[in-house]
Amino acid sequence: MRIARLLCWLLIAVGLLTIPVESRAQVLVGVSVRIGPPPLPLYVQPICPEPGYIWAPGYWAYGPDGYFWVPGTWVEPPEVGLLWTPGYWGWENGFYLWHAGYWGPEVGYYGGINYGFGYPGVGFFGGYWKGGAYFYNRTVTNVNVTVVRNTYNATVVNNSTNRVSFNGGPGGVTARPTDREIAADRQRRITMTAEQTQHQQAASTNRTLHASVNHGRPDVAASVRPGQWGSRGAVESGRPPNRHSESPNRPPNGGPSNRDRTPSLRPPNAHPALDERHQQELDRLRQQQTEERQRIEQKHRQEQQRLEQRAASDRKQQEAQHKQQQQLQQLDRKHEQQQQKLEQKQQQERQKQQKPGSSSKPSGNDKPSRD
């Protein structure tokens, strides 16, 4: 009897050792941090490479050096008929916990995060499977009809422009799972594909994707295929989206936000000297804004270190995090107002230059106004 029991335990031990390391890590190890992830960056969805690929939105992951951005990408599902439920950060017992995404027959709960491109926070409206083929909703996904023939158009009503990337806690979204999402979570699940895992691992080693380096604005926010953000078709953050009206990555009224608009997107002007001066003013303003943001972030990092050294209570740490988020939001609004004022001023100067008989010349001593 003892011999039989011993053999049984040996078989179980051998079985556990044969489980891939990645799978065991996903089951046994969870990620939890005290500081919430940055807001979702602005970006355009790259065009779908070929039929059957599903869009997996970008997200903030966490590593030894803090948060890093995993670019959104088009992914081939592990099986026909499966859809991707994105992962999300949730607030539990004073910590931010990562809930990993998965493949399944229906899209389940993803924290109410408005990832855009068919993922408005509740449900999925980017496409569906029928007869072994995937049909794309062109209203919210970027496809070339000469390459992808299975398309349709369905309006997705979404008035939210919230870019918050976590659920619960100070400043987080307050969405809760619906009955349908709860039912979907109980269905069969498949974890990330090998390509998705490699995509995330490659992002973790790219310094430009770390929030400590890019301050929430990664150089590359999306790619056509996993791990190919250095190739043609990769998308930088901060560019204005084109067609995706339901996306949180599209500013109101369908245009690029003033904060992220680049000089190349402005109308051409017949006065290059004036444009050059305007560009210098914009560069100075952006530099001031970056330095101001860095000072606030450094100040709060120092406050956080002092709180940890003094073994402060969780309540004080939460208040410090909430204060930081409020100040950063106020700073974003201030920067956007500064940008708007400067662009209005520049537009008025352009109009003066375009009036017949105008002899006024731009002065090189003008500086952007401060709030």
Short mmCIF file of C-alpha atoms in Angstrom, two decimals:
data_model
loop_
_atom_site.label_atom_id
_atom_site.label_comp_id
_atom_site.label_asym_id
_atom_site.label_seq_id
_atom_site.Cartn_x
_atom_site.Cartn_y
_atom_site.Cartn_z
CA MET A 1 0.00 0.00 0.00
CA ARG A 2 2.84 2.36 0.86
CA ILE A 3 4.59 1.53 -2.37
CA ALA A 4 1.42 2.35 -4.38
CA ARG A 5 0.99 5.65 -2.56
CA LEU A 6 4.65 6.54 -3.14
CA LEU A 7 4.34 5.81 -6.86
CA CYS A 8 1.24 8.01 -7.03
CA TRP A 9 3.05 10.96 -5.45
CA LEU A 10 6.02 10.48 -7.77
CA LEU A 11 3.75 10.63 -10.81
CA ILE A 12 2.13 13.85 -9.55
CA ALA A 13 5.55 15.43 -8.93
CA VAL A 14 6.77 14.50 -12.42
CA GLY A 15 3.60 15.97 -13.91
CA LEU A 16 4.12 19.26 -12.11
CA LEU A 17 7.72 19.47 -13.29
CA THR A 18 6.65 19.00 -16.92
CA ILE A 19 4.35 22.06 -16.79
CA PRO A 20 6.00 24.93 -18.70
CA VAL A 21 7.63 27.55 -16.48
CA GLU A 22 5.55 30.35 -18.02
CA SER A 23 2.29 28.54 -17.24
CA ARG A 24 3.29 27.87 -13.64
CA ALA A 25 4.33 31.51 -13.22
CA GLN A 26 0.96 32.70 -14.48
CA VAL A 27 -0.81 30.50 -11.94
CA LEU A 28 1.39 31.08 -8.89
CA VAL A 29 2.69 34.63 -9.26
CA GLY A 30 0.54 37.78 -9.22
CA VAL A 31 1.62 41.36 -9.80
CA SER A 32 0.57 43.96 -7.23
CA VAL A 33 1.89 47.51 -6.79
CA ARG A 34 0.96 50.55 -4.72
CA ILE A 35 1.05 53.19 -7.48
CA GLY A 36 -1.49 53.04 -10.30
CA PRO A 37 -0.51 52.92 -13.99
CA PRO A 38 -0.37 56.08 -16.17
CA PRO A 39 -3.30 57.07 -18.41
CA LEU A 40 -3.69 55.33 -21.76
CA PRO A 41 -1.67 57.18 -24.45
CA LEU A 42 -3.17 58.61 -27.61
CA TYR A 43 -2.47 56.59 -30.76
CA VAL A 44 -3.83 55.44 -34.11
CA GLN A 45 -4.70 51.83 -34.81
CA PRO A 46 -2.45 50.44 -37.58
CA ILE A 47 -4.14 48.81 -40.53
CA CYS A 48 -5.08 45.12 -40.18
CA PRO A 49 -2.37 43.01 -41.89
CA GLU A 50 -4.62 40.19 -43.15
CA PRO A 51 -8.00 38.52 -42.56
CA GLY A 52 -8.56 36.69 -39.28
CA TYR A 53 -6.36 38.86 -37.08
CA ILE A 54 -7.87 40.28 -33.86
CA TRP A 55 -6.93 43.62 -32.30
CA ALA A 56 -5.30 43.38 -28.85
CA PRO A 57 -5.18 46.88 -27.27
CA GLY A 58 -2.01 48.25 -25.74
CA TYR A 59 -1.67 48.25 -21.95
CA TRP A 60 0.67 49.18 -19.10
CA ALA A 61 2.53 46.19 -17.68
CA TYR A 62 4.81 46.21 -14.63
CA GLY A 63 8.40 45.01 -14.33
CA PRO A 64 11.47 45.46 -12.12
CA ASP A 65 11.88 49.04 -13.40
CA GLY A 66 8.22 49.99 -13.00
CA TYR A 67 5.47 50.37 -15.57
CA PHE A 68 6.20 49.86 -19.26
CA TRP A 69 3.92 50.15 -22.29
CA VAL A 70 3.05 47.02 -24.29
CA PRO A 71 2.05 48.36 -27.74
CA GLY A 72 -1.33 47.42 -29.14
CA THR A 73 -1.09 44.98 -32.03
CA TRP A 74 -2.99 42.72 -34.42
CA VAL A 75 -2.79 39.11 -33.22
CA GLU A 76 -3.68 35.80 -34.81
CA PRO A 77 -5.98 33.95 -32.36
CA PRO A 78 -4.97 30.47 -31.17
CA GLU A 79 -8.21 29.06 -32.63
CA VAL A 80 -10.88 30.12 -35.08
CA GLY A 81 -13.88 31.53 -33.23
CA LEU A 82 -11.99 32.99 -30.24
CA LEU A 83 -12.01 36.63 -29.16
CA TRP A 84 -9.58 38.56 -26.97
CA THR A 85 -10.55 39.90 -23.54
CA PRO A 86 -7.94 42.55 -22.58
CA GLY A 87 -6.32 42.51 -19.16
CA TYR A 88 -6.77 45.33 -16.67
CA TRP A 89 -5.46 46.77 -13.40
CA GLY A 90 -7.83 46.57 -10.44
CA TRP A 91 -7.66 48.07 -6.95
CA GLU A 92 -7.85 45.58 -4.09
CA ASN A 93 -6.91 46.04 -0.42
CA GLY A 94 -4.61 48.98 -1.03
CA PHE A 95 -2.81 47.49 -4.04
CA TYR A 96 -3.19 47.60 -7.82
CA LEU A 97 -3.46 44.02 -9.10
CA TRP A 98 -3.09 42.93 -12.72
CA HIS A 99 -5.83 40.71 -14.18
CA ALA A 100 -4.38 39.05 -17.26
CA GLY A 101 -6.20 38.98 -20.59
CA TYR A 102 -7.35 35.77 -22.23
CA TRP A 103 -8.90 34.21 -25.34
CA GLY A 104 -12.43 32.82 -25.22
CA PRO A 105 -15.62 32.38 -27.26
CA GLU A 106 -16.94 35.71 -25.89
CA VAL A 107 -15.35 38.88 -24.57
CA GLY A 108 -15.66 39.02 -20.80
CA TYR A 109 -15.03 41.69 -18.17
CA TYR A 110 -11.99 43.90 -18.70
CA GLY A 111 -12.45 46.34 -15.84
CA GLY A 112 -14.56 48.88 -17.71
CA ILE A 113 -11.39 50.32 -19.25
CA ASN A 114 -12.10 52.28 -22.43
CA TYR A 115 -9.34 50.84 -24.64
CA GLY A 116 -11.08 52.00 -27.82
CA PHE A 117 -11.11 50.33 -31.25
CA GLY A 118 -14.13 48.20 -30.37
CA TYR A 119 -13.43 47.98 -26.62
CA PRO A 120 -15.42 50.94 -25.14
CA GLY A 121 -15.37 49.57 -21.58
CA VAL A 122 -18.31 47.18 -21.76
CA GLY A 123 -18.53 44.44 -24.38
CA PHE A 124 -16.80 44.26 -27.74
CA PHE A 125 -17.97 45.84 -31.00
CA GLY A 126 -14.95 45.47 -33.28
CA GLY A 127 -16.15 42.36 -35.10
CA TYR A 128 -17.56 38.84 -34.87
CA TRP A 129 -17.03 35.30 -36.15
CA LYS A 130 -19.43 33.67 -38.58
CA GLY A 131 -18.97 30.46 -40.53
CA GLY A 132 -15.26 30.28 -39.70
CA ALA A 133 -14.60 33.83 -40.96
CA TYR A 134 -14.07 37.01 -38.97
CA PHE A 135 -16.06 40.12 -39.93
CA TYR A 136 -14.64 43.57 -39.09
CA ASN A 137 -16.63 46.63 -38.03
CA ARG A 138 -15.05 49.37 -40.15
CA THR A 139 -16.52 52.07 -37.91
CA VAL A 140 -14.06 51.23 -35.13
CA THR A 141 -11.31 49.19 -36.81
CA ASN A 142 -8.78 50.11 -39.49
CA VAL A 143 -8.96 47.64 -42.37
CA ASN A 144 -8.14 47.78 -46.07
CA VAL A 145 -11.17 46.48 -47.98
CA THR A 146 -8.95 45.33 -50.84
CA VAL A 147 -7.24 42.94 -48.41
CA VAL A 148 -10.05 42.22 -45.94
CA ARG A 149 -13.39 41.58 -47.67
CA ASN A 150 -15.51 40.60 -44.64
CA THR A 151 -16.51 43.99 -43.29
CA TYR A 152 -19.58 45.86 -42.07
CA ASN A 153 -20.41 49.24 -40.57
CA ALA A 154 -22.12 49.59 -37.19
CA THR A 155 -22.14 52.76 -35.11
CA VAL A 156 -20.82 52.40 -31.57
CA VAL A 157 -22.24 55.01 -29.19
CA ASN A 158 -19.62 56.04 -26.66
CA ASN A 159 -19.46 59.52 -25.19
CA SER A 160 -16.58 58.76 -22.82
CA THR A 161 -13.11 60.20 -23.45
CA ASN A 162 -11.74 58.80 -20.19
CA ARG A 163 -8.15 57.52 -20.56
CA VAL A 164 -7.89 56.08 -17.02
CA SER A 165 -6.17 52.70 -17.20
CA PHE A 166 -7.29 51.08 -13.92
CA ASN A 167 -10.47 50.09 -12.11
CA GLY A 168 -11.20 51.15 -8.52
CA GLY A 169 -9.06 53.11 -6.10
CA PRO A 170 -8.45 56.88 -6.19
CA GLY A 171 -9.40 58.19 -9.62
CA GLY A 172 -10.14 54.77 -11.13
CA VAL A 173 -13.18 53.80 -13.16
CA THR A 174 -16.09 52.37 -11.18
CA ALA A 175 -17.46 49.83 -13.67
CA ARG A 176 -18.61 46.43 -12.40
CA PRO A 177 -19.09 43.26 -14.46
CA THR A 178 -22.44 42.70 -16.14
CA ASP A 179 -24.26 39.36 -15.99
CA ARG A 180 -23.14 38.59 -19.52
CA GLU A 181 -19.51 39.37 -18.69
CA ILE A 182 -19.67 37.18 -15.60
CA ALA A 183 -21.03 34.33 -17.73
CA ALA A 184 -18.28 34.88 -20.33
CA ASP A 185 -15.59 34.71 -17.63
CA ARG A 186 -16.80 31.22 -16.69
CA GLN A 187 -16.33 29.85 -20.19
CA ARG A 188 -13.24 28.15 -21.54
CA ARG A 189 -10.13 30.34 -21.45
CA ILE A 190 -6.82 30.30 -23.29
CA THR A 191 -3.92 32.46 -22.11
CA MET A 192 -1.78 34.69 -24.29
CA THR A 193 -0.26 33.13 -27.38
CA ALA A 194 3.49 32.66 -27.64
CA GLU A 195 3.65 35.71 -29.94
CA GLN A 196 1.84 37.86 -27.37
CA THR A 197 4.16 36.68 -24.59
CA GLN A 198 7.25 37.47 -26.68
CA HIS A 199 5.69 40.82 -27.59
CA GLN A 200 5.34 41.71 -23.90
CA GLN A 201 8.82 40.48 -23.02
CA ALA A 202 10.37 42.52 -25.85
CA ALA A 203 8.51 45.61 -24.62
CA SER A 204 9.90 45.11 -21.11
CA THR A 205 13.47 45.36 -22.44
CA ASN A 206 12.85 48.48 -24.53
CA ARG A 207 13.79 51.49 -22.39
CA THR A 208 11.79 53.93 -24.51
CA LEU A 209 8.61 52.07 -23.54
CA HIS A 210 9.21 52.50 -19.79
CA ALA A 211 6.98 55.08 -18.11
CA SER A 212 9.98 56.40 -16.16
CA VAL A 213 11.54 57.34 -19.51
CA ASN A 214 8.58 58.35 -21.67
CA HIS A 215 6.43 59.86 -18.85
CA GLY A 216 3.31 58.14 -20.14
CA ARG A 217 3.90 58.88 -23.84
CA PRO A 218 5.74 55.93 -25.43
CA ASP A 219 7.54 56.49 -28.72
CA VAL A 220 5.73 53.50 -30.22
CA ALA A 221 2.18 52.86 -29.06
CA ALA A 222 1.02 50.23 -31.56
CA SER A 223 2.32 47.85 -34.22
CA VAL A 224 0.93 45.88 -37.13
CA ARG A 225 2.18 42.56 -35.74
CA PRO A 226 3.59 41.50 -32.34
CA GLY A 227 7.13 42.70 -31.70
CA GLN A 228 7.43 44.59 -34.99
CA TRP A 229 7.19 48.17 -33.70
CA GLY A 230 10.52 49.05 -35.33
CA SER A 231 9.22 48.23 -38.81
CA ARG A 232 6.97 49.97 -41.28
CA GLY A 233 3.46 50.44 -39.95
CA ALA A 234 4.43 51.02 -36.30
CA VAL A 235 2.49 53.90 -34.75
CA GLU A 236 3.84 56.60 -32.48
CA SER A 237 1.78 57.93 -29.60
CA GLY A 238 0.38 61.43 -29.76
CA ARG A 239 -0.72 61.20 -33.40
CA PRO A 240 -4.34 62.05 -34.17
CA PRO A 241 -6.58 59.04 -34.94
CA ASN A 242 -8.38 59.00 -38.26
CA ARG A 243 -11.71 57.16 -38.21
CA HIS A 244 -12.30 55.52 -34.86
CA SER A 245 -15.01 57.70 -33.37
CA GLU A 246 -15.67 55.44 -30.40
CA SER A 247 -12.04 55.26 -29.31
CA PRO A 248 -10.84 56.95 -26.11
CA ASN A 249 -7.72 57.66 -28.16
CA ARG A 250 -9.66 60.08 -30.35
CA PRO A 251 -10.19 63.63 -29.02
CA PRO A 252 -13.69 65.17 -29.11
CA ASN A 253 -15.07 66.46 -32.42
CA GLY A 254 -12.83 64.12 -34.38
CA GLY A 255 -9.65 66.22 -34.32
CA PRO A 256 -6.26 65.89 -32.65
CA SER A 257 -5.91 67.35 -29.19
CA ASN A 258 -4.08 70.66 -28.94
CA ARG A 259 -1.60 69.14 -26.52
CA ASP A 260 -0.48 66.41 -28.95
CA ARG A 261 -0.80 68.20 -32.28
CA THR A 262 2.49 68.34 -34.17
CA PRO A 263 3.63 71.26 -36.35
CA SER A 264 3.50 69.15 -39.53
CA LEU A 265 -0.27 68.78 -39.11
CA ARG A 266 -0.96 72.51 -39.19
CA PRO A 267 -2.05 74.30 -42.40
CA PRO A 268 0.79 75.48 -44.63
CA ASN A 269 1.73 79.13 -44.24
CA ALA A 270 3.23 81.54 -46.70
CA HIS A 271 5.47 83.08 -44.00
CA PRO A 272 8.25 80.62 -43.12
CA ALA A 273 9.92 83.10 -40.72
CA LEU A 274 6.68 83.38 -38.76
CA ASP A 275 6.25 79.62 -38.72
CA GLU A 276 9.79 79.17 -37.46
CA ARG A 277 9.22 81.60 -34.60
CA HIS A 278 5.95 79.86 -33.73
CA GLN A 279 7.73 76.53 -33.69
CA GLN A 280 10.36 77.92 -31.32
CA GLU A 281 7.61 79.19 -29.04
CA LEU A 282 5.94 75.79 -29.04
CA ASP A 283 9.24 74.06 -28.30
CA ARG A 284 9.91 76.38 -25.36
CA LEU A 285 6.41 75.82 -24.01
CA ARG A 286 6.69 72.03 -24.29
CA GLN A 287 10.09 72.14 -22.57
CA GLN A 288 8.62 74.17 -19.71
CA GLN A 289 5.71 71.76 -19.41
CA THR A 290 8.03 68.73 -19.36
CA GLU A 291 10.23 70.28 -16.68
CA GLU A 292 7.18 71.20 -14.60
CA ARG A 293 5.81 67.66 -14.84
CA GLN A 294 9.19 66.18 -13.91
CA ARG A 295 9.44 68.45 -10.84
CA ILE A 296 6.01 67.32 -9.62
CA GLU A 297 6.80 63.64 -10.24
CA GLN A 298 10.15 63.96 -8.46
CA LYS A 299 8.51 65.71 -5.52
CA HIS A 300 5.93 62.95 -5.16
CA ARG A 301 8.54 60.24 -5.47
CA GLN A 302 10.42 61.85 -2.60
CA GLU A 303 7.21 62.09 -0.57
CA GLN A 304 6.47 58.44 -1.27
CA GLN A 305 9.97 57.42 -0.13
CA ARG A 306 9.61 59.40 3.09
CA LEU A 307 6.24 57.76 3.76
CA GLU A 308 7.71 54.31 3.24
CA GLN A 309 10.75 55.05 5.42
CA ARG A 310 8.49 56.19 8.24
CA ALA A 311 6.24 53.14 7.83
CA ALA A 312 3.24 55.40 7.25
CA SER A 313 -0.21 53.93 7.18
CA ASP A 314 -1.90 52.80 3.97
CA ARG A 315 -4.35 55.66 4.32
CA LYS A 316 -1.62 58.31 4.09
CA GLN A 317 -0.06 56.60 1.09
CA GLN A 318 -3.40 56.49 -0.69
CA GLU A 319 -3.93 60.20 0.00
CA ALA A 320 -0.50 60.97 -1.46
CA GLN A 321 -1.28 58.96 -4.60
CA HIS A 322 -4.66 60.65 -4.97
CA LYS A 323 -3.05 64.07 -4.57
CA GLN A 324 -0.48 63.21 -7.23
CA GLN A 325 -3.14 62.11 -9.69
CA GLN A 326 -5.17 65.28 -9.06
CA GLN A 327 -2.17 67.52 -9.58
CA LEU A 328 -1.18 65.74 -12.78
CA GLN A 329 -4.73 66.05 -14.10
CA GLN A 330 -4.75 69.77 -13.24
CA LEU A 331 -1.37 70.11 -14.91
CA ASP A 332 -2.67 68.45 -18.07
CA ARG A 333 -5.60 70.89 -18.19
CA LYS A 334 -3.26 73.82 -17.62
CA HIS A 335 -0.92 72.68 -20.40
CA GLU A 336 -3.82 72.23 -22.80
CA GLN A 337 -5.07 75.75 -22.05
CA GLN A 338 -1.58 77.14 -22.59
CA GLN A 339 -1.37 75.33 -25.91
CA GLN A 340 -4.75 76.65 -27.01
CA LYS A 341 -3.86 80.24 -26.11
CA LEU A 342 -0.58 80.03 -27.97
CA GLU A 343 -2.19 78.58 -31.08
CA GLN A 344 -4.92 81.23 -31.02
CA LYS A 345 -2.26 83.92 -30.80
CA GLN A 346 -0.33 82.39 -33.68
CA GLN A 347 -3.47 82.09 -35.78
CA GLN A 348 -4.21 85.79 -35.24
CA GLU A 349 -0.68 86.68 -36.34
CA ARG A 350 -1.05 84.54 -39.47
CA GLN A 351 -4.30 86.29 -40.32
CA LYS A 352 -2.63 89.69 -39.92
CA GLN A 353 0.18 88.59 -42.22
CA GLN A 354 -2.30 87.43 -44.86
CA LYS A 355 -4.19 90.75 -44.98
CA PRO A 356 -3.35 92.84 -48.10
CA GLY A 357 -0.96 95.68 -47.38
CA SER A 358 0.05 94.31 -44.03
CA SER A 359 3.55 95.48 -43.16
CA SER A 360 3.81 94.02 -39.69
CA LYS A 361 6.69 91.69 -39.10
CA PRO A 362 6.94 89.02 -36.44
CA SER A 363 9.15 89.92 -33.53
CA GLY A 364 11.69 87.39 -32.37
CA ASN A 365 11.27 88.51 -28.79
CA ASP A 366 7.72 87.24 -28.32
CA LYS A 367 7.37 84.54 -25.73
CA PRO A 368 4.46 82.21 -24.98
CA SER A 369 2.13 83.48 -22.32
CA ARG A 370 1.94 81.74 -18.97
CA ASP A 371 -1.17 81.02 -16.94
#
